[in-house]
């Protein structure tokens, strides 16, 4: 079970937990990378921006 599954189930998680740190910081890095890609994309590239937004939110 992932940390996110445990959180959705209402379980309390100690943020010092190694699994928590690995999974949450991995998700933060993934989101930061996608946000960087969105910000580096030309505004007129609507389809690319939309694809990146969908990737970010899934």
Tab-separated table of N, CA, C and O in Angstrom:
chain	number	residue	atom	x	y	z
A	1	UNK	N	0.857	-1.176	0.000
A	1	UNK	CA	0.000	0.000	0.000
A	1	UNK	C	0.903	1.239	0.000
A	1	UNK	O	1.852	1.328	0.766
A	2	UNK	N	0.584	2.192	-0.855
A	2	UNK	CA	1.391	3.411	-0.916
A	2	UNK	C	1.016	4.347	0.229
A	2	UNK	O	-0.043	4.223	0.848
A	3	UNK	N	1.879	5.268	0.483
A	3	UNK	CA	1.613	6.286	1.501
A	3	UNK	C	0.351	7.051	1.144
A	3	UNK	O	-0.464	7.364	2.009
A	4	UNK	N	0.140	7.325	-0.130
A	4	UNK	CA	-1.040	8.079	-0.540
A	4	UNK	C	-2.319	7.283	-0.266
A	4	UNK	O	-3.321	7.845	0.157
A	5	UNK	N	-2.268	5.970	-0.491
A	5	UNK	CA	-3.421	5.126	-0.167
A	5	UNK	C	-3.720	5.178	1.330
A	5	UNK	O	-4.880	5.241	1.741
A	6	UNK	N	-2.669	5.135	2.126
A	6	UNK	CA	-2.848	5.186	3.575
A	6	UNK	C	-3.428	6.530	4.011
A	6	UNK	O	-4.299	6.586	4.883
A	7	UNK	N	-2.959	7.609	3.390
A	7	UNK	CA	-3.489	8.938	3.720
A	7	UNK	C	-4.952	9.054	3.320
A	7	UNK	O	-5.772	9.580	4.078
A	8	UNK	N	-5.303	8.549	2.126
A	8	UNK	CA	-6.697	8.586	1.677
A	8	UNK	C	-7.600	7.768	2.594
A	8	UNK	O	-8.775	8.083	2.766
A	9	UNK	N	-7.038	6.722	3.196
A	9	UNK	CA	-7.799	5.881	4.114
A	9	UNK	C	-7.918	6.504	5.505
A	9	UNK	O	-8.559	5.942	6.381
A	10	UNK	N	-7.297	7.667	5.696
A	10	UNK	CA	-7.414	8.361	6.966
A	10	UNK	C	-6.343	8.011	7.984
A	10	UNK	O	-6.402	8.462	9.129
A	11	UNK	N	-5.356	7.221	7.564
A	11	UNK	CA	-4.286	6.843	8.475
A	11	UNK	C	-3.350	8.021	8.701
A	11	UNK	O	-3.036	8.761	7.774
A	12	UNK	N	-2.908	8.178	9.926
A	12	UNK	CA	-1.925	9.218	10.235
A	12	UNK	C	-0.540	8.686	9.919
A	12	UNK	O	-0.217	7.544	10.224
A	13	UNK	N	0.266	9.515	9.294
A	13	UNK	CA	1.612	9.122	8.886
A	13	UNK	C	2.615	10.075	9.502
A	13	UNK	O	2.452	11.300	9.449
A	14	UNK	N	3.665	9.526	10.069
A	14	UNK	CA	4.769	10.333	10.603
A	14	UNK	C	5.604	10.800	9.413
A	14	UNK	O	6.103	9.975	8.633
A	15	UNK	N	5.771	12.096	9.254
A	15	UNK	CA	6.493	12.609	8.086
A	15	UNK	C	7.987	12.271	8.128
A	15	UNK	O	8.683	12.485	7.154
A	16	UNK	N	8.452	11.721	9.216
A	16	UNK	CA	9.845	11.257	9.290
A	16	UNK	C	9.985	9.840	8.735
A	16	UNK	O	11.095	9.357	8.562
A	17	UNK	N	8.862	9.198	8.405
A	17	UNK	CA	8.841	7.851	7.840
A	17	UNK	C	9.559	7.869	6.489
A	17	UNK	O	9.271	8.694	5.621
A	18	UNK	N	10.507	6.944	6.306
A	18	UNK	CA	11.314	6.915	5.075
A	18	UNK	C	10.457	6.706	3.830
A	18	UNK	O	10.701	7.328	2.790
A	19	UNK	N	9.441	5.846	3.909
A	19	UNK	CA	8.559	5.615	2.758
A	19	UNK	C	7.796	6.889	2.421
A	19	UNK	O	7.648	7.236	1.248
A	20	UNK	N	7.314	7.581	3.444
A	20	UNK	CA	6.612	8.858	3.234
A	20	UNK	C	7.528	9.824	2.495
A	20	UNK	O	7.147	10.419	1.491
A	21	UNK	N	8.722	10.000	3.006
A	21	UNK	CA	9.644	10.959	2.408
A	21	UNK	C	9.964	10.610	0.963
A	21	UNK	O	9.981	11.485	0.093
A	22	UNK	N	10.178	9.337	0.694
A	22	UNK	CA	10.505	8.919	-0.667
A	22	UNK	C	9.330	9.166	-1.618
A	22	UNK	O	9.501	9.752	-2.686
A	23	UNK	N	8.134	8.729	-1.235
A	23	UNK	CA	6.979	8.849	-2.125
A	23	UNK	C	6.529	10.299	-2.287
A	23	UNK	O	6.264	10.747	-3.411
A	24	UNK	N	6.429	11.024	-1.195
A	24	UNK	CA	5.936	12.401	-1.276
A	24	UNK	C	6.935	13.299	-1.989
A	24	UNK	O	6.562	14.080	-2.864
A	25	UNK	N	8.210	13.166	-1.658
A	25	UNK	CA	9.188	14.018	-2.325
A	25	UNK	C	9.352	13.633	-3.788
A	25	UNK	O	9.616	14.507	-4.634
A	26	UNK	N	9.138	12.366	-4.109
A	26	UNK	CA	9.138	11.954	-5.516
A	26	UNK	C	7.991	12.607	-6.274
A	26	UNK	O	8.152	13.056	-7.413
A	27	UNK	N	6.818	12.681	-5.650
A	27	UNK	CA	5.661	13.329	-6.284
A	27	UNK	C	5.884	14.835	-6.407
A	27	UNK	O	5.530	15.448	-7.415
A	28	UNK	N	6.488	15.440	-5.397
A	28	UNK	CA	6.797	16.873	-5.466
A	28	UNK	C	7.756	17.136	-6.620
A	28	UNK	O	7.560	18.086	-7.398
A	29	UNK	N	8.786	16.314	-6.762
A	29	UNK	CA	9.740	16.479	-7.866
A	29	UNK	C	9.047	16.318	-9.213
A	29	UNK	O	9.298	17.090	-10.152
A	30	UNK	N	8.159	15.316	-9.334
A	30	UNK	CA	7.441	15.097	-10.588
A	30	UNK	C	6.614	16.328	-10.949
A	30	UNK	O	6.657	16.817	-12.082
A	31	UNK	N	5.900	16.868	-9.970
A	31	UNK	CA	5.054	18.044	-10.212
A	31	UNK	C	5.898	19.276	-10.547
A	31	UNK	O	5.545	20.042	-11.445
A	32	UNK	N	6.993	19.459	-9.833
A	32	UNK	CA	7.872	20.597	-10.120
A	32	UNK	C	8.437	20.520	-11.531
A	32	UNK	O	8.522	21.538	-12.233
A	33	UNK	N	8.827	19.315	-11.961
A	33	UNK	CA	9.363	19.153	-13.318
A	33	UNK	C	8.309	19.486	-14.371
A	33	UNK	O	8.600	20.173	-15.361
A	34	UNK	N	7.088	19.023	-14.162
A	34	UNK	CA	6.021	19.301	-15.132
A	34	UNK	C	5.686	20.789	-15.136
A	34	UNK	O	5.494	21.379	-16.206
A	35	UNK	N	5.633	21.413	-13.972
A	35	UNK	CA	5.377	22.865	-13.910
A	35	UNK	C	6.467	23.629	-14.643
A	35	UNK	O	6.188	24.605	-15.357
A	36	UNK	N	7.702	23.192	-14.497
A	36	UNK	CA	8.809	23.825	-15.220
A	36	UNK	C	8.589	23.703	-16.734
A	36	UNK	O	8.769	24.670	-17.475
A	37	UNK	N	8.183	22.504	-17.175
A	37	UNK	CA	7.926	22.296	-18.599
A	37	UNK	C	6.773	23.172	-19.093
A	37	UNK	O	6.847	23.730	-20.190
A	38	UNK	N	5.727	23.312	-18.292
A	38	UNK	CA	4.605	24.173	-18.668
A	38	UNK	C	5.082	25.611	-18.811
A	38	UNK	O	4.770	26.292	-19.795
A	39	UNK	N	5.854	26.072	-17.840
A	39	UNK	CA	6.329	27.461	-17.872
A	39	UNK	C	7.300	27.719	-19.016
A	39	UNK	O	7.437	28.866	-19.468
A	40	UNK	N	7.983	26.678	-19.500
A	40	UNK	CA	8.934	26.828	-20.601
A	40	UNK	C	8.274	26.647	-21.970
A	40	UNK	O	8.941	26.772	-22.995
A	41	UNK	N	6.986	26.377	-21.984
A	41	UNK	CA	6.254	26.152	-23.240
A	41	UNK	C	5.643	27.463	-23.723
A	41	UNK	O	5.117	28.242	-22.926
A	42	UNK	N	5.730	27.676	-25.021
A	42	UNK	CA	5.152	28.884	-25.607
A	42	UNK	C	3.641	28.888	-25.378
A	42	UNK	O	2.986	27.860	-25.552
A	43	UNK	N	3.081	30.025	-25.008
A	43	UNK	CA	1.638	30.103	-24.758
A	43	UNK	C	0.783	29.693	-25.954
A	43	UNK	O	-0.315	29.184	-25.781
A	44	UNK	N	1.296	29.881	-27.149
A	44	UNK	CA	0.530	29.520	-28.348
A	44	UNK	C	0.497	28.013	-28.588
A	44	UNK	O	-0.279	27.540	-29.427
A	45	UNK	N	1.273	27.239	-27.861
A	45	UNK	CA	1.295	25.787	-28.012
A	45	UNK	C	0.240	25.170	-27.086
A	45	UNK	O	0.544	24.449	-26.149
A	46	UNK	N	-1.007	25.470	-27.412
A	46	UNK	CA	-2.137	25.085	-26.552
A	46	UNK	C	-2.203	23.579	-26.300
A	46	UNK	O	-2.442	23.154	-25.169
A	47	UNK	N	-2.006	22.787	-27.331
A	47	UNK	CA	-2.122	21.336	-27.173
A	47	UNK	C	-1.036	20.787	-26.261
A	47	UNK	O	-1.294	19.904	-25.434
A	48	UNK	N	0.166	21.322	-26.386
A	48	UNK	CA	1.268	20.867	-25.529
A	48	UNK	C	1.010	21.262	-24.076
A	48	UNK	O	1.232	20.456	-23.161
A	49	UNK	N	0.542	22.486	-23.863
A	49	UNK	CA	0.233	22.934	-22.506
A	49	UNK	C	-0.866	22.067	-21.901
A	49	UNK	O	-0.769	21.629	-20.745
A	50	UNK	N	-1.897	21.790	-22.669
A	50	UNK	CA	-3.000	20.960	-22.190
A	50	UNK	C	-2.515	19.553	-21.832
A	50	UNK	O	-2.886	18.998	-20.796
A	51	UNK	N	-1.664	18.978	-22.672
A	51	UNK	CA	-1.124	17.642	-22.394
A	51	UNK	C	-0.310	17.638	-21.108
A	51	UNK	O	-0.415	16.718	-20.291
A	52	UNK	N	0.488	18.685	-20.910
A	52	UNK	CA	1.285	18.782	-19.682
A	52	UNK	C	0.396	18.976	-18.457
A	52	UNK	O	0.647	18.379	-17.394
A	53	UNK	N	-0.645	19.779	-18.591
A	53	UNK	CA	-1.582	19.975	-17.480
A	53	UNK	C	-2.267	18.648	-17.121
A	53	UNK	O	-2.419	18.334	-15.927
A	54	UNK	N	-2.655	17.895	-18.119
A	54	UNK	CA	-3.284	16.596	-17.860
A	54	UNK	C	-2.310	15.641	-17.175
A	54	UNK	O	-2.689	14.901	-16.273
A	55	UNK	N	-1.057	15.676	-17.600
A	55	UNK	CA	-0.034	14.841	-16.948
A	55	UNK	C	0.157	15.258	-15.495
A	55	UNK	O	0.289	14.409	-14.614
A	56	UNK	N	0.137	16.542	-15.253
A	56	UNK	CA	0.308	17.055	-13.896
A	56	UNK	C	-0.811	16.606	-12.974
A	56	UNK	O	-0.571	16.228	-11.823
A	57	UNK	N	-2.029	16.594	-13.486
A	57	UNK	CA	-3.182	16.321	-12.644
A	57	UNK	C	-3.566	14.848	-12.566
A	57	UNK	O	-4.522	14.497	-11.886
A	58	UNK	N	-2.837	13.983	-13.226
A	58	UNK	CA	-3.147	12.547	-13.173
A	58	UNK	C	-2.125	11.783	-12.383
A	58	UNK	O	-1.076	12.065	-12.139
